[in-house]
Coordinates of C-alpha atoms in Angstrom, one line a residue:
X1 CA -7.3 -16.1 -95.9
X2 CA -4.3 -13.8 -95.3
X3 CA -4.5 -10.8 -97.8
X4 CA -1.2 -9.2 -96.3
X5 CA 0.7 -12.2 -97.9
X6 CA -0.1 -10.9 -101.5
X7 CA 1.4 -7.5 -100.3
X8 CA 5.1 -8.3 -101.1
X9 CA 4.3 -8.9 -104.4
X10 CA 2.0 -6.1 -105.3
X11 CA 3.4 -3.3 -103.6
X12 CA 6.6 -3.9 -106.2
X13 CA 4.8 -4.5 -109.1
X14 CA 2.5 -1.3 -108.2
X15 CA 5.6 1.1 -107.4
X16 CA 7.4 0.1 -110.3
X17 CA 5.4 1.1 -113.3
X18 CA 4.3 4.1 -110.9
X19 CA 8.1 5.0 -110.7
X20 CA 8.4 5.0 -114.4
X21 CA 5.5 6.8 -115.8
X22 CA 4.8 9.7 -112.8
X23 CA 8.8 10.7 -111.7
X24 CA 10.7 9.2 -114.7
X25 CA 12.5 12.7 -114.8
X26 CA 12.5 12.9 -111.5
X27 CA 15.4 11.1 -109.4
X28 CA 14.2 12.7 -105.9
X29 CA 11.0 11.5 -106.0
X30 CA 11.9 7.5 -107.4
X31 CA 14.2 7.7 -105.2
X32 CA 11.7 8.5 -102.3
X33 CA 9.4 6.2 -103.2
X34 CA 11.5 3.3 -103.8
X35 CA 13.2 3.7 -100.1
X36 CA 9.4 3.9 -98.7
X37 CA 8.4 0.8 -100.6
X38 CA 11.1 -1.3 -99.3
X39 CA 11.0 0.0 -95.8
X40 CA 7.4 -0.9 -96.0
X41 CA 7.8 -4.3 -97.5
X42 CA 10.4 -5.3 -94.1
X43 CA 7.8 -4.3 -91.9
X44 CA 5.2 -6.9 -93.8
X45 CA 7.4 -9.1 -94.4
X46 CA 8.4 -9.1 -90.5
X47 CA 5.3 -9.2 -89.5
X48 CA 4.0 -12.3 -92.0
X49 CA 7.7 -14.1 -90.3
X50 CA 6.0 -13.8 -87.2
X51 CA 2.9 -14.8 -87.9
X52 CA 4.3 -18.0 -89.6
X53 CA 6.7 -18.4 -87.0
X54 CA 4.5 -21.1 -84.3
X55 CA 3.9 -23.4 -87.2
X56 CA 1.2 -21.3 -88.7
X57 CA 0.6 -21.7 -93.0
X58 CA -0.5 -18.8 -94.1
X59 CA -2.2 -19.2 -97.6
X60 CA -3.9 -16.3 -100.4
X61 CA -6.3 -17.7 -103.2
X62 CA -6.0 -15.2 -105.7
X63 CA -9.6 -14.7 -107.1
X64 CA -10.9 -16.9 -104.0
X65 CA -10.2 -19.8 -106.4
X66 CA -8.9 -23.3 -104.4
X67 CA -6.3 -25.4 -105.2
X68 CA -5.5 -27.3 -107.4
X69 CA -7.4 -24.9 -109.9
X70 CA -6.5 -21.4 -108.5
X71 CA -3.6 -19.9 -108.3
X72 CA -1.9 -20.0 -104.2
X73 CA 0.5 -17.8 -102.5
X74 CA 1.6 -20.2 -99.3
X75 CA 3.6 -18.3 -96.4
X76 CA 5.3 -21.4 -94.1
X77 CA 8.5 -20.7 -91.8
X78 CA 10.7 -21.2 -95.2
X79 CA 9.5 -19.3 -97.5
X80 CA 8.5 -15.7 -95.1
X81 CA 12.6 -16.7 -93.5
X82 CA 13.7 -15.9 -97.1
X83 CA 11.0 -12.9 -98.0
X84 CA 12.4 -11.4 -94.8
X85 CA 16.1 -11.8 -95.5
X86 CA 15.5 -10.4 -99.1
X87 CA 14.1 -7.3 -97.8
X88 CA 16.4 -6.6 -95.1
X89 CA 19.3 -6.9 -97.9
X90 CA 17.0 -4.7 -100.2
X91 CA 16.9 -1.9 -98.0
X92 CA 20.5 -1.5 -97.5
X93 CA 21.9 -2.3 -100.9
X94 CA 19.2 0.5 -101.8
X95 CA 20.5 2.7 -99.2
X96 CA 24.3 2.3 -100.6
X97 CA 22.6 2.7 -104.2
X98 CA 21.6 5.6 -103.5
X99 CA 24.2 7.4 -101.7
X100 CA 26.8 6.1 -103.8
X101 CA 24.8 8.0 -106.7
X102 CA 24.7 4.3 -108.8
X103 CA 21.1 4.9 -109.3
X104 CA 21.2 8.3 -111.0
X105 CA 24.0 6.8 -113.5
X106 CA 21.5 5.0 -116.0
X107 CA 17.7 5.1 -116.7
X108 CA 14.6 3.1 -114.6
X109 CA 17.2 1.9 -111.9
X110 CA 14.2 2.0 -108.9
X111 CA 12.0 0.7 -111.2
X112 CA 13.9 -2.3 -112.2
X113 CA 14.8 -2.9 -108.8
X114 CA 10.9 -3.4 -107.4
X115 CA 9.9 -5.5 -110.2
X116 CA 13.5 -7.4 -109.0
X117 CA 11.8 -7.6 -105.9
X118 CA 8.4 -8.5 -107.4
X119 CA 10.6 -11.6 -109.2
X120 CA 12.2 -12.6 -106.2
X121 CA 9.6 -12.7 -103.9
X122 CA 7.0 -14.4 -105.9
X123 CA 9.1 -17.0 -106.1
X124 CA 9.7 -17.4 -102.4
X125 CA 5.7 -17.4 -101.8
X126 CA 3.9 -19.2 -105.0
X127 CA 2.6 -22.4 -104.3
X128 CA 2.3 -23.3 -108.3
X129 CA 5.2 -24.7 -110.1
X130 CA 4.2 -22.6 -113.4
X131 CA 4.2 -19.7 -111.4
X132 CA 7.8 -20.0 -109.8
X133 CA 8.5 -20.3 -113.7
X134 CA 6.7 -16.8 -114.2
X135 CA 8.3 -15.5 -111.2
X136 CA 11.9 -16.4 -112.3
X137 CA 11.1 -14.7 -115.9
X138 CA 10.1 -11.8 -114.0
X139 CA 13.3 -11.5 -112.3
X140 CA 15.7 -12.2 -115.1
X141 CA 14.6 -9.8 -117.2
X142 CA 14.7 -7.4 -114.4
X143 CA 17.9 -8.3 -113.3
X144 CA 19.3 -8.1 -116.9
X145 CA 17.9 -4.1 -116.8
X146 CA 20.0 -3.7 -113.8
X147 CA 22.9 -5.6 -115.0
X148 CA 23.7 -3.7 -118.0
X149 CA 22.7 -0.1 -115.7
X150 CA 25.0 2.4 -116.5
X151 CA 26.6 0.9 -119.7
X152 CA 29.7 -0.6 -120.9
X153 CA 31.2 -3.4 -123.4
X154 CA 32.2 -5.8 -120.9
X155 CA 28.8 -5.6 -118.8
X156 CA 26.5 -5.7 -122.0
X157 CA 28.6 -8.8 -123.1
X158 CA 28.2 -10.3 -119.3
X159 CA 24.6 -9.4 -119.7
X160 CA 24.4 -11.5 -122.7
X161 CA 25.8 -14.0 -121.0
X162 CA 23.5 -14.1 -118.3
X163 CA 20.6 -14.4 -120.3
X164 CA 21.4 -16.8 -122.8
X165 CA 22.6 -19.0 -119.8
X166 CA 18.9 -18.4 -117.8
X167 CA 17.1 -18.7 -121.2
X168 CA 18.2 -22.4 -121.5
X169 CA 17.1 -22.9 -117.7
X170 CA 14.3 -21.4 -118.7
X171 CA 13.5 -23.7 -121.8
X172 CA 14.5 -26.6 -119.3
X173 CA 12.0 -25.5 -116.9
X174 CA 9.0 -25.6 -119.3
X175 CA 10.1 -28.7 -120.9
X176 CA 9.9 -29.9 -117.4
X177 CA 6.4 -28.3 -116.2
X178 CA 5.2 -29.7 -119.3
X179 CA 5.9 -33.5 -118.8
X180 CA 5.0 -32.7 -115.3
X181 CA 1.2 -32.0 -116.7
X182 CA 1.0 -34.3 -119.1
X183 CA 2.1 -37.2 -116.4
X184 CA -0.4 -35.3 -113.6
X185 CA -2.5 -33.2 -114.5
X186 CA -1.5 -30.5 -112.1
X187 CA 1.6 -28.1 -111.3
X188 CA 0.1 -27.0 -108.0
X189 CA 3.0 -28.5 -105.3
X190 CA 0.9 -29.4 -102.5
X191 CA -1.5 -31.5 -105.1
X192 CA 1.6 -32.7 -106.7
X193 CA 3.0 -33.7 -103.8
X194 CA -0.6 -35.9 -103.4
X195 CA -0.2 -37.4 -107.0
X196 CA 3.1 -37.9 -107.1
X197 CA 3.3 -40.7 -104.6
X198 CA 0.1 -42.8 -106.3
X199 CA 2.4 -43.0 -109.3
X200 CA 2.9 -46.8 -110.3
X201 CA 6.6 -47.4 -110.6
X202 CA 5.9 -48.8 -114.1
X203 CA 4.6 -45.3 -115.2
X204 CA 7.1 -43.1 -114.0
X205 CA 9.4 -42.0 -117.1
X206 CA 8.3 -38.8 -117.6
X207 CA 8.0 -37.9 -113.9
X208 CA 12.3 -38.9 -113.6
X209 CA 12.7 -36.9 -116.4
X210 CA 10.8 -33.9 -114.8
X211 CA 12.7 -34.5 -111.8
X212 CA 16.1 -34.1 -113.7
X213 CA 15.3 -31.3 -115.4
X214 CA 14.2 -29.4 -112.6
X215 CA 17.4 -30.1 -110.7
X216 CA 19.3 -28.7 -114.3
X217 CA 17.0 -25.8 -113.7
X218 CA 17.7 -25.1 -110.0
X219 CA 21.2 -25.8 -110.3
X220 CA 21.6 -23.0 -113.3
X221 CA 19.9 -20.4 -110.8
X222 CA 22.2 -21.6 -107.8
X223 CA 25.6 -21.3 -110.0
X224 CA 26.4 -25.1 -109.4
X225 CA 29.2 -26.5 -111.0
X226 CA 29.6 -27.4 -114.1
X227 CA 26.6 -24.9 -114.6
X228 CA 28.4 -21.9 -113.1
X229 CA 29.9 -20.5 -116.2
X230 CA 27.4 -17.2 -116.3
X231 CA 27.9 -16.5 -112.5
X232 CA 31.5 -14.8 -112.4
X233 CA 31.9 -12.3 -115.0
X234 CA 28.2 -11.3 -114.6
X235 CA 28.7 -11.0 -110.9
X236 CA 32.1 -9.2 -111.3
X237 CA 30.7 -6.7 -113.9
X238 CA 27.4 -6.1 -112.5
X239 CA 26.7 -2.4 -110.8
X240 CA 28.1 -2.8 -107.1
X241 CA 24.7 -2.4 -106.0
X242 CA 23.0 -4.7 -108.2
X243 CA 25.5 -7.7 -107.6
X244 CA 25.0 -7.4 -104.2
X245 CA 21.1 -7.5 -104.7
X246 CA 22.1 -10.5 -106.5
X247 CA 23.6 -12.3 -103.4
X248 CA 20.1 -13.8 -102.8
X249 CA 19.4 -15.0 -106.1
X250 CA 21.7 -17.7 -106.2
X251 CA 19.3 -18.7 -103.1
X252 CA 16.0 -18.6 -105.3
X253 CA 17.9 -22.0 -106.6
X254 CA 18.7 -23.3 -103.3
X255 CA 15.4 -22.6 -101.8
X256 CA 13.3 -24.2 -105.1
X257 CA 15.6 -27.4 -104.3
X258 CA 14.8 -27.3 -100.6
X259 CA 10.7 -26.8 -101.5
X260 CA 10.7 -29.1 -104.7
X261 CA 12.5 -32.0 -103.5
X262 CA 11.4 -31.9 -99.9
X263 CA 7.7 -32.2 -101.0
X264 CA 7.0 -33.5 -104.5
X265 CA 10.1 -35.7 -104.7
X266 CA 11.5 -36.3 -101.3
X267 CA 14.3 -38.7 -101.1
X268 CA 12.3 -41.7 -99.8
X269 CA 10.3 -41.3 -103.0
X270 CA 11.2 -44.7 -104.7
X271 CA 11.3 -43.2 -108.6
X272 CA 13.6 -40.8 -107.6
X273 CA 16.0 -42.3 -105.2
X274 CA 19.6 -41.3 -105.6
X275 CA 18.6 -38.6 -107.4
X276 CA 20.4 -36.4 -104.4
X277 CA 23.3 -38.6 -103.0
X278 CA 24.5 -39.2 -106.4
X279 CA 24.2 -36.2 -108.4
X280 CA 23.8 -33.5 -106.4
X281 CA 26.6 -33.8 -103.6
X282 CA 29.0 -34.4 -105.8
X283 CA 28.2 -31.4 -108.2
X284 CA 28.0 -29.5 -104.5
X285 CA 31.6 -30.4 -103.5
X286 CA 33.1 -29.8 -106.8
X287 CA 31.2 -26.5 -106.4
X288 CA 33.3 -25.8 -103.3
X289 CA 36.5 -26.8 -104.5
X290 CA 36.0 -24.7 -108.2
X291 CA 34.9 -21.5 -106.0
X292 CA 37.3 -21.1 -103.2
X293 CA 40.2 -21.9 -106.1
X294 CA 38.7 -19.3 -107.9
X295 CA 38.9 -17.2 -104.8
X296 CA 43.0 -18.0 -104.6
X297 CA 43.8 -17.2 -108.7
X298 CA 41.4 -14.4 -108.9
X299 CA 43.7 -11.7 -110.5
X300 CA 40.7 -8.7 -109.9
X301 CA 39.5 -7.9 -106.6
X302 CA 35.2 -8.0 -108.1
X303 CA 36.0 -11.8 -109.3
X304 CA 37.6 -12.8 -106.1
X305 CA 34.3 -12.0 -104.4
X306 CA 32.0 -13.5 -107.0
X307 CA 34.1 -16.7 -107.0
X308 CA 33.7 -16.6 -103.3
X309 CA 29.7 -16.7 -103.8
X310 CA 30.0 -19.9 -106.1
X311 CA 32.3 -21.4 -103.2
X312 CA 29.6 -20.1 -100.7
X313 CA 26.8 -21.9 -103.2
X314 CA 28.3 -25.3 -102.6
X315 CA 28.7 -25.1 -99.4
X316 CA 25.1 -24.7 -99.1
X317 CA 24.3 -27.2 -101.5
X318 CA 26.8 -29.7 -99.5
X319 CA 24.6 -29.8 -96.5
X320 CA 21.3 -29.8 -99.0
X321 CA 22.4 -32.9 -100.3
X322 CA 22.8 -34.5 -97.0
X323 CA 18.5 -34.0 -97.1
X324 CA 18.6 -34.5 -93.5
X325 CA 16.3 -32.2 -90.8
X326 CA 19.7 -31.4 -89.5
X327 CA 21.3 -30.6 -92.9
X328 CA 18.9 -28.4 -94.2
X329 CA 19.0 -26.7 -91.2
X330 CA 22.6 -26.3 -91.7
X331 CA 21.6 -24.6 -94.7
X332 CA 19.3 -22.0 -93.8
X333 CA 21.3 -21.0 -90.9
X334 CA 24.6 -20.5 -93.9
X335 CA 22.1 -19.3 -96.2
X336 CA 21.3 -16.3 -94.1
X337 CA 25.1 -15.6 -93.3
X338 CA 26.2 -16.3 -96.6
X339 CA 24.0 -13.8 -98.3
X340 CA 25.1 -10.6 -96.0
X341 CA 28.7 -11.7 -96.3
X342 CA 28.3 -11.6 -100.3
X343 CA 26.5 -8.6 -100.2
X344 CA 28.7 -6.8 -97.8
X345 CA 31.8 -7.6 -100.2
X346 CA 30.4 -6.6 -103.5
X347 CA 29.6 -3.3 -101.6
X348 CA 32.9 -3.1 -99.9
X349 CA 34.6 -3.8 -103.5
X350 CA 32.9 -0.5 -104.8
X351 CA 34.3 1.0 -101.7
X352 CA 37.9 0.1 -103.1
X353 CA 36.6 1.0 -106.5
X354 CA 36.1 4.9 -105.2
X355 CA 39.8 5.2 -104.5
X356 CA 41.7 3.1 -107.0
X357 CA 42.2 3.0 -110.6
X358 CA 41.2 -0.3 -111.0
X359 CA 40.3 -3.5 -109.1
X360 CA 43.1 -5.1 -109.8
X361 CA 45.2 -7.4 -107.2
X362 CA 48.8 -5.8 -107.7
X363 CA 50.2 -2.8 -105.6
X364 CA 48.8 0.5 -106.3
X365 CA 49.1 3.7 -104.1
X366 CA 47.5 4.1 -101.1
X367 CA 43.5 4.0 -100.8
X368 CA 41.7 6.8 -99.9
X369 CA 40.4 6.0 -96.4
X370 CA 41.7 3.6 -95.8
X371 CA 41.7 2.0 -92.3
X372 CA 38.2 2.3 -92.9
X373 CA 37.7 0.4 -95.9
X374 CA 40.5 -2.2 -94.9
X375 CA 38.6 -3.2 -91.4
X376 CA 35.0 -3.7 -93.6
X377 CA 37.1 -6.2 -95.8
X378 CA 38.5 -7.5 -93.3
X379 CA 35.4 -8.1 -91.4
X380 CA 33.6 -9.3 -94.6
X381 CA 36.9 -11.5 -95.5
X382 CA 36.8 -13.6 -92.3
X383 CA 32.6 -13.9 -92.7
X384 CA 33.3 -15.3 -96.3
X385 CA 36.2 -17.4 -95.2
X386 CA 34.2 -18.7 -92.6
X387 CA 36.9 -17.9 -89.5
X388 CA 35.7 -17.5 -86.0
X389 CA 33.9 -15.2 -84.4
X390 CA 31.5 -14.5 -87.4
X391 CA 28.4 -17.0 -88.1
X392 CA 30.6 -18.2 -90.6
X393 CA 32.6 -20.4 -88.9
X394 CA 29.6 -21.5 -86.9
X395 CA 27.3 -22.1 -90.0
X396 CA 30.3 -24.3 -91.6
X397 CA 30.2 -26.7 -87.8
X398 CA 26.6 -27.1 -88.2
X399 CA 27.3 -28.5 -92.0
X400 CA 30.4 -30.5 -90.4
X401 CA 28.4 -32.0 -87.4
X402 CA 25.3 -32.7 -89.8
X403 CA 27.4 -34.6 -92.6
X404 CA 29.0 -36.4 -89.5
X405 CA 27.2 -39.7 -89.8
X406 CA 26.7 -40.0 -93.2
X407 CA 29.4 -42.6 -95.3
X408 CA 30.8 -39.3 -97.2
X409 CA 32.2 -38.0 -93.8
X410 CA 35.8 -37.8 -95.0
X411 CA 34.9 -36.3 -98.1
X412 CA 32.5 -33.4 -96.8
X413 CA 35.0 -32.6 -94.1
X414 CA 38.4 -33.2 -96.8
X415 CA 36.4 -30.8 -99.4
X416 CA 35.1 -28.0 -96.7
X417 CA 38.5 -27.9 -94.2
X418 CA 40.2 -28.0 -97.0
X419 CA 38.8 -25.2 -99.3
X420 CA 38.3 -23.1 -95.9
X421 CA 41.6 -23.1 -96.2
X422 CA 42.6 -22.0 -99.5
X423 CA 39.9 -19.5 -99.2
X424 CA 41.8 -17.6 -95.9
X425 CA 45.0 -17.7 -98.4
X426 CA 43.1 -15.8 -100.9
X427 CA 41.3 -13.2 -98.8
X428 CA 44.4 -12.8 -97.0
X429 CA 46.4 -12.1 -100.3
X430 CA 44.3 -9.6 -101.6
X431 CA 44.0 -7.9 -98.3
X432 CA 47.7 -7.7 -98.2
X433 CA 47.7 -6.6 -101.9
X434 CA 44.9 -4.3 -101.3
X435 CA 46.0 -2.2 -97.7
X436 CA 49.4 -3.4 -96.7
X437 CA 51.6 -3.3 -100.0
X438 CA 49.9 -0.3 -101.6
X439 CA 52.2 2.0 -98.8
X440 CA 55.3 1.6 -100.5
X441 CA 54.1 3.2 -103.7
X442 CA 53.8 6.5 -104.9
X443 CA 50.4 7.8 -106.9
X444 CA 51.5 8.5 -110.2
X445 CA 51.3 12.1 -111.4
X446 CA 48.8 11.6 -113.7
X447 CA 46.4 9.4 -111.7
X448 CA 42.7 9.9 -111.6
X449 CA 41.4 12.2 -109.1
X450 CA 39.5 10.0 -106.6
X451 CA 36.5 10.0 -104.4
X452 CA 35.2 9.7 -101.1
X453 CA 32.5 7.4 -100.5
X454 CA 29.5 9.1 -98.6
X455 CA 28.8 8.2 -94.8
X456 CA 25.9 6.6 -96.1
X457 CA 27.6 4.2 -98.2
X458 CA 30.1 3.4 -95.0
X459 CA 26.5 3.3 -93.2
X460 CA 24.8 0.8 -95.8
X461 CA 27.7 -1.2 -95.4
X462 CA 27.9 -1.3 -91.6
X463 CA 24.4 -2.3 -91.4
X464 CA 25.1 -5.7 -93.1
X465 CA 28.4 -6.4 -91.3
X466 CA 25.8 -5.2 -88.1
X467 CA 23.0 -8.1 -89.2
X468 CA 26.0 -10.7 -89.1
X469 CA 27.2 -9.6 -86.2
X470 CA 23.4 -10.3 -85.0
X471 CA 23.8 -13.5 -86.9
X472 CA 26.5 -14.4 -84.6
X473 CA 25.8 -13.3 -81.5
X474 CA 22.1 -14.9 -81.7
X475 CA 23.1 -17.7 -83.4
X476 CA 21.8 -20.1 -80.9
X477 CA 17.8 -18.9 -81.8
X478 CA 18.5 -18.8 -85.4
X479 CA 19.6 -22.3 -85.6
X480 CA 16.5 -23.4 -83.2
X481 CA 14.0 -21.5 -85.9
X482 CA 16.1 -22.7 -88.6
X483 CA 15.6 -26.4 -86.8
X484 CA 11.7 -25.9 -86.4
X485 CA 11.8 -24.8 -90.3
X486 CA 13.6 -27.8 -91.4
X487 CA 11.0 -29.9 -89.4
X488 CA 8.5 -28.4 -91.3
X489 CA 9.8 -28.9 -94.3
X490 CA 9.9 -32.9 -93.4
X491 CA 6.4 -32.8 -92.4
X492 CA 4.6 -31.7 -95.4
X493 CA 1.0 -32.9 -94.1
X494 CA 0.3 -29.6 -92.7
X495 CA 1.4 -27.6 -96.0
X496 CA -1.2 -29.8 -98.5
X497 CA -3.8 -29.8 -96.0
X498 CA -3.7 -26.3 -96.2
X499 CA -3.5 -25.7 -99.7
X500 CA -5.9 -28.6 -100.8
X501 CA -8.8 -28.4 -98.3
X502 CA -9.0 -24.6 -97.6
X503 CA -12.5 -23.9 -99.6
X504 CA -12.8 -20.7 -101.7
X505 CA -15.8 -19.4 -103.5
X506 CA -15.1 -20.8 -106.4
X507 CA -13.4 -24.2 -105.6
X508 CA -14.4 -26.1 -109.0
X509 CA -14.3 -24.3 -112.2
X510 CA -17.7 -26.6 -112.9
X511 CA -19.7 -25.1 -110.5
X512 CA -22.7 -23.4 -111.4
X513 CA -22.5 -20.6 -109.1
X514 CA -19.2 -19.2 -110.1

C-alpha cells in the first residue's frame, strides 16, 4: 500500500485549519506556509506521476479496509497526470496571489485555498463515487470563500450564482449515487464497474437513469452548454487569482466523465449505448460555438477570457465524445494546454486591471507597461486561439486527426475550423482595443493613479506561458504518455484487479478479527 498517495490530500486539509487558528493575524507566516505546502505537494505529486508512470496502480485503503467496503484512494497515469497539473498551477497562481497583494485583501485566503486543493485533489484520487461527491462539496464551498474574497455586489451576487447552480448538481449527484445503490449495492467504481456489466437488460432503469444524471452532474462542473449559465460572470468576477485556480475545475468534470464512463459505463455497454454520440457531442459542439461567440461579443476584457474557457471546455468535450484511445488522448494532451492558457489569461487580465480604469474593450489611455503586458496577452491570445507555434494549435490537430474517421467528420472539423476562427477575431480585437488604439488618447486629468504590477506577478505569469512553451516544444512525449494513459483507461482489468483483490486487514466488516 502506498501511504504517500494519501499525502495530497492531508497535507491541505492539515495546513488549512493550521493556517487559520495559529497565524490568522498573521499574513507572513500563512503566507509562508501556504507557499511551503504547495511546493511540497509538486514534489509528491511528481514523484507519485512517476511512480504511476510504467503502468503501475497505486492504491491506499484508508483504515486497511478493502474494497468494496473501505474507502480507496487509486493513483493510475490519469488521475496523478491531473494531481500534477493542479499543483504546478497552484504554485504559480499562489506565487501571483501573493505578490500581487490579492491575499492580504480579505480574510482566510491561504486557508481557503488548501482546503481548494484538498477538494480538488480528492477528487482526482477517490476510487468511491460517494466520495468524489464529498470531494466536490469540499471544493465548492471552498471555492465560494475565495470567490466572494475581497468583497463586492457583483462578486457576492456571482457567488450566489455559483452555488445555487453547483447545489442542483449536487442534489443530482446524490439522487444519482442513490439509485446507483439501491440498483447495486455498491458506489466503489472498480466493483461497479464488476456489477454493472451482470445487469440483465430487463433490470436496467434505474441504472440509465443514474447514468443520465451523472452526465447532468459532470456537465454542470465542466460549464457545458446549455448548463454553462454560472460559468461567465462567476469566472469574470472572481479574484484574478482565484479564477485562474479555477482553470482546472472545469476539468474535475471532464476528468469524472473520462473515469465514469470509461469504466462503469463504457460505450460498448449495451444499457447505455448512445448515451455519448447522441447527447454529449452535440452539447460539446454547441459548447464551442456558444464560447468562442462569446469570445467575439464580449464587451469586458475578464468575460472575453472566461468565454474563452467555455469555448476551451467544448473543445475538450468534442474529442471526449469521440470515446476513442485516440480521442481521449486528444483530450488530455488539450486538457493540459488549455488549463495554463486559461490561467495565464485570468492573470494577465489583472495585469491590465493594474493600469486601467476598467476592463472594458473601448480605447482608454495608454497601459502602464505596456509592451510587457501586451506580448503575455499576446502569447496567451494565440495559446487560447489555438494558432501555431503553441500546443494549442497542435492539441486542436490531434482532436481533428482523431474525429477523422468518425461519420461527424464535417461537423467536428466545420464547428472547430470554424470557431478557431472567430476566436483569432476576438483576441485580435481586444488586443488592438487593449495596446494599439489606447495611443491616441490622452489620460484624463482626473484618472486614478495606477500601479505597477510586482516582478513577481510578471514572474508568476511567465512561468505558465514557460510550462506551455514546455508543452510545445515536448509535445511529442506528452502525447505518447497521454496515448499510454488513454490505453489505460480502455483497459480497466488492471484498475479493478487492484482495487478488488488487494487484501487489507480488515477486508469483510463480518470478520471476527477486526
Amino acid at each position: 500500500m502506498n501511504h504517500w498517495l494519501i499525502a495530497p490530500v492531508v497535507l491541505p486539509a492539515m495546513l488549512a485549519p493550521f493556517i487559520v487558528l495559529a497565524a490568522r493575524y498573521h499574513i507572513g507566516i500563512q503566507r509562508v506556509f501556504s507557499l511551503v505546502g504547495v511546493m511540497t505537494l509538486v514534489i509528491i505529486s511528481a514523484s507519485l506521476a512517476w511512480a504511476a508512470s510504467d503502468g503501475t496502480i497505486l492504491l491506499y485503503q484508508l483504515g486497511d479496509w478493502a474494497a468494496p467496503y473501505g474507502i480507496v484512494l487509486v493513483g493510475d497515469k490519469l488521475s496523478t497526470m491531473m494531481v500534477l497539473l493542479t499543483n504546478m498551477l497552484a504554485l504559480f497562481v499562489l506565487v501571483y496571489a501573493i505578490s500581487s497583494g490579492w491575499d492580504n485583501r480579505g480574510n482566510h485566503f491561504h486557508a481557503l485555498f488548501q482546503f481548494q486543493l484538498m477538494g480538488i485533489l480528492g477528487a482526482f484520487l477517490t476510487g468511491d463515487l460517494f466520495n468524489l461527491f464529498v470531494f466536490f462539496e469540499v471544493l465548492l464551498i471552498a471555492s465560494y470563500g475565495l470567490m466572494i474574497h475581497a468583497g463586492g455586489t457583483k462578486r457576492l451576487r456571482a457567488g450566489v450564482q455559483y452555488v445555487l447552480f453547483n447545489l442542483i448538481g449536487s442534489t443530482l449527484f446524490l439522487f444519482a449515487l442513490g439509485s446507483i445503490y439501491a440498483e447495486t449495492g455498491t458506489l466503489n467504481m472498480a466493483d461497479l464497474a464488476l456489477r454493472v456489466a451482470m445487469i440483465s437488460p430487463e433490470e436496467t432503469v434505474g441504472i440509465r437513469v443514474a447514468a443520465v444524471l451523472l452526465l447532468l452532474v459532470f456537465a454542470i462542473k465542466a460549464a457545458l452548454v446549455p448548463l454553462h449559465f454560472w460559468l461567465p460572470s462567476s469566472y469574470a468576477e472572481a479574484p484574478a487569482p482565484v479564477a485562474a485556480l479555477f482553470a482546472i475545475m472545469t476539468k474535475v468534470g471532464a476528468y469524472a466523465i473520462i473515469r465514469v464512463y470509461t469504466m462503469i459505463f463504457p460505450s460498448d455497454l449495451e444499457i447505455t449505448a448512445g448515451l455519448q454520440d447522441t447527447w454529449l457531442l452535440p452539447a460539446a459542439l454547441i459548447s464551442l460555438i456558444i464560447g468562442m461567440v462569446g469570445v467575439l461579443a464580449a464587451k469586458q476584457l475578464d468575460r472575453l477570457v472566461a468565454f474563452s474557457i467555455i469555448g476551451s471546455m467544448g473543445m475538450v468535450m468534442v474529442s471526449i465524445a469521440l470515446f476513442t484511445p485516440e480521442g481521449i488522448a486528444a483530450a488530455l494532451y488539450y486538457i493540459i494546454h488549455s488549463t495554463l492558457a486559461g490561467a495565464a489569461l485570468f492573470l494577465i487580465v489583472d495585469l491590465v486591471r493594474c493600469s486601467r480604469n476598467d476592463l472594458a474593450l473601448t480605447p482608454q489611455p495608454p497601459v502602464a507597461g505596456a509592451t510587457m503586458i501586451a506580448s503575455l496577452f499576446f502569447v496567451g491570445a494565440i495559446a487560447m486561439a489555438g494558432l501555431p507555434p503553441l500546443s494549442g494549435f497542435l492539441g486542436k490537430l490531434l482532436i481533428l486527426d482523431a474525429a477523422y474517421d468518425t461519420n461527424l467528420m464535417v461537423w467536428i472539423w466545420t464547428v472547430v475550423l470554424g470557431s478557431s476562427l472567430v476566436s483569432i477575431v476576438g483576441f485580435v480585437r481586444a488586443g488592438s482595443v487593449l495596446f494599439w488604439k489606447a495611443q491616441s488618447i490622452r489620460p484624463a486629468q482626473d484618472a486614478q493613479p495606477r500601479r505597477e504590477p510586482a516582478v513577481l506577478s510578471y514572474a508568476a505569469v511567465g512561468g505558465l506561458i514557460l510550462l506551455l512553451a514546455l508543452h510545445t516544444v515536448f509535445a511529442g512525449q506528452v502525447h505518447r504518455y497521454t496515448t499510454a494513459v488513454a490505453a489505460q483507461l480502455f483497459d480497466p482489468g488492471p484498475y479493478i484487479a487492484k482495487v478488488i483483490e488487494t487484501p487489507g486487514k480488515l477486508s469483510d466488516p463480518k470478520s471476527e478479527d477486526r
